[in-house]
Tab-separated table of C-alpha atoms in Angstrom:
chain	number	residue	atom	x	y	z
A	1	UNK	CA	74.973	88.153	111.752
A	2	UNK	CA	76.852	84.758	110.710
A	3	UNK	CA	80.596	84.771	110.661
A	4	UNK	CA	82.057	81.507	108.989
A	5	UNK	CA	85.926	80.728	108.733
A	6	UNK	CA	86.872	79.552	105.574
A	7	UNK	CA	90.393	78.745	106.506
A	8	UNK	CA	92.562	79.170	109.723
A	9	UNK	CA	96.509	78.898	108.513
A	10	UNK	CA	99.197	79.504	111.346
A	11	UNK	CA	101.965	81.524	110.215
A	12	UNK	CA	105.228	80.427	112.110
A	13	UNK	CA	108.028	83.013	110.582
A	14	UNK	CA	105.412	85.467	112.206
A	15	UNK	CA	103.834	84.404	114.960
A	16	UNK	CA	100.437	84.843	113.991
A	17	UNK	CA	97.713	83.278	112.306
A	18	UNK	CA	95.785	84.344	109.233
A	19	UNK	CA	92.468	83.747	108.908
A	20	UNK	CA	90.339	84.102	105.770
A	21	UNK	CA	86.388	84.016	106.807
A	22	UNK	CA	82.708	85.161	105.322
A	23	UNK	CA	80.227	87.463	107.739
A	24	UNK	CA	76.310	87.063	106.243
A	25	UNK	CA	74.109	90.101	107.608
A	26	UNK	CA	71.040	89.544	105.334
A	27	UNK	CA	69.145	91.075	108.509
A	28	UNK	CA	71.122	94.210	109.357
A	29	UNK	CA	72.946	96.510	107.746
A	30	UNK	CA	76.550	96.286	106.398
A	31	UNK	CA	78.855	95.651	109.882
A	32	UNK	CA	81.888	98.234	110.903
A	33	UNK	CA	85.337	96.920	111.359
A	34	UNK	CA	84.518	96.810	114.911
A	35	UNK	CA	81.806	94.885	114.733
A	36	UNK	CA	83.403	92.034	112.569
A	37	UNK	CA	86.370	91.830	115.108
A	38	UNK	CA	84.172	91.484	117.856
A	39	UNK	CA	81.964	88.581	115.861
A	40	UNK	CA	85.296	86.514	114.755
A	41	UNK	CA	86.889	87.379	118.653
A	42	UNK	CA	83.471	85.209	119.636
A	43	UNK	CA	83.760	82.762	117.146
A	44	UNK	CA	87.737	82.089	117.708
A	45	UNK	CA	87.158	82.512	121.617
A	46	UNK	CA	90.155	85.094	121.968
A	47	UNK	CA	90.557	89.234	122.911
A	48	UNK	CA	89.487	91.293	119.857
A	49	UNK	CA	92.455	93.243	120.808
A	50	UNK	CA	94.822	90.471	119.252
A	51	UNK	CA	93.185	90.577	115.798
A	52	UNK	CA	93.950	93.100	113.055
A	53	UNK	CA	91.591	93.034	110.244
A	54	UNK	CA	93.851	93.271	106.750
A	55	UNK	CA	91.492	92.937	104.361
A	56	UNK	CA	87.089	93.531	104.148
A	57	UNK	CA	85.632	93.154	100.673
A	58	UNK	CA	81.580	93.481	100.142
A	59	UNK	CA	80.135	92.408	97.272
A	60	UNK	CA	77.630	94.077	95.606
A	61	UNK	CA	74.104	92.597	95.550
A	62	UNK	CA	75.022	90.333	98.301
A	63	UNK	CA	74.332	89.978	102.249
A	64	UNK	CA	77.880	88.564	102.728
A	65	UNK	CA	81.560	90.354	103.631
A	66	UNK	CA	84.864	88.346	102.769
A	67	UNK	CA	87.989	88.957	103.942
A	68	UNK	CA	91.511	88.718	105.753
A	69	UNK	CA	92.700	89.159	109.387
A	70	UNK	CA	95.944	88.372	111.211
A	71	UNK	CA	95.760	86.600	114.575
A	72	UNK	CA	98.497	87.404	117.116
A	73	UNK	CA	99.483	85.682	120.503
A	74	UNK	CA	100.928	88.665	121.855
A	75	UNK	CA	99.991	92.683	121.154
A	76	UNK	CA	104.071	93.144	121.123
A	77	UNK	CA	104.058	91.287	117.882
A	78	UNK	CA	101.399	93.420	116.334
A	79	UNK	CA	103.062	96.660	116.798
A	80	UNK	CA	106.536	95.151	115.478
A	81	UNK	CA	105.202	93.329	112.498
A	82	UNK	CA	102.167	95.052	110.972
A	83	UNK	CA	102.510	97.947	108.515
A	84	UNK	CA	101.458	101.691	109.680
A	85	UNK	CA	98.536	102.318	107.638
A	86	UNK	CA	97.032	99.158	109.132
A	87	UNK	CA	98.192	99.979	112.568
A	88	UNK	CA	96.056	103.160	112.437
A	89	UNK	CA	92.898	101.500	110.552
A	90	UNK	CA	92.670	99.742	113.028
A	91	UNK	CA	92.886	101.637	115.884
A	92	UNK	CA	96.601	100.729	117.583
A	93	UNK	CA	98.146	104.068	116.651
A	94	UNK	CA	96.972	107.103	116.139
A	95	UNK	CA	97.838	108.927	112.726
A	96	UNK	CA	100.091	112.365	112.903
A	97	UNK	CA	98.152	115.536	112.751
A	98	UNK	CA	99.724	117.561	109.901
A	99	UNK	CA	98.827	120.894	111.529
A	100	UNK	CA	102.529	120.586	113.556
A	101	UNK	CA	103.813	119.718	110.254
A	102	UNK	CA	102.327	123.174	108.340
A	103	UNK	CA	103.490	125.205	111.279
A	104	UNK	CA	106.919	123.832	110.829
A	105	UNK	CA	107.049	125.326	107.369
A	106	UNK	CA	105.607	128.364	108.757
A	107	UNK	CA	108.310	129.294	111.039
């Protein structure tokens, strides 16, 4: 697999950067999240732990995967800036079960 960075813009009002890139895996199958974090962690030379992947688009017909992730310094920032629903997509949080929430309106 072949990740390429199409552009690398640093976001000051957040402390982060976002990074738009293109993974080609004409030789395996289509990657997990995981596996693209750990490919542009490689390629960017930092902790796969600081990057949240926003966006992954495939395209039909095509070896290739496009899409968005956000680049923080610090893991603080993550948790304090990025939404919920990508918190637990990608791993930082887990979500609530909604078993406690049924027995609730049980009792």
């Amino acid at each position: 697999m072949e990740v390429v960075i199409k552009s690398n813009v640093e976001d000051k009002f957040l402390n982060r950067n976002v990074v738009n890139f293109k993974v080609f895996h004409k030789d395996s199958p289509t990657p997990k999240r995981d596996d693209v974090k750990k490919l542009l962690a490689d390629n960017l030379k930092i902790s796969k732990d600081l990057i949240i992947l926003e966006s992954i688009k495939t395209t039909f017909g095509k070896y290739e995967i496009s899409g968005t992730a956000h680049v923080y310094k610090d893991k603080n920032h993550i948790l304090s800036i990025e939404r919920k629903h990508i918190l637990i997509r990608n791993g930082l949080i887990e979500k609530k079960s909604e078993k406690k929430e049924e027995s609730k309106k049980e009792g």
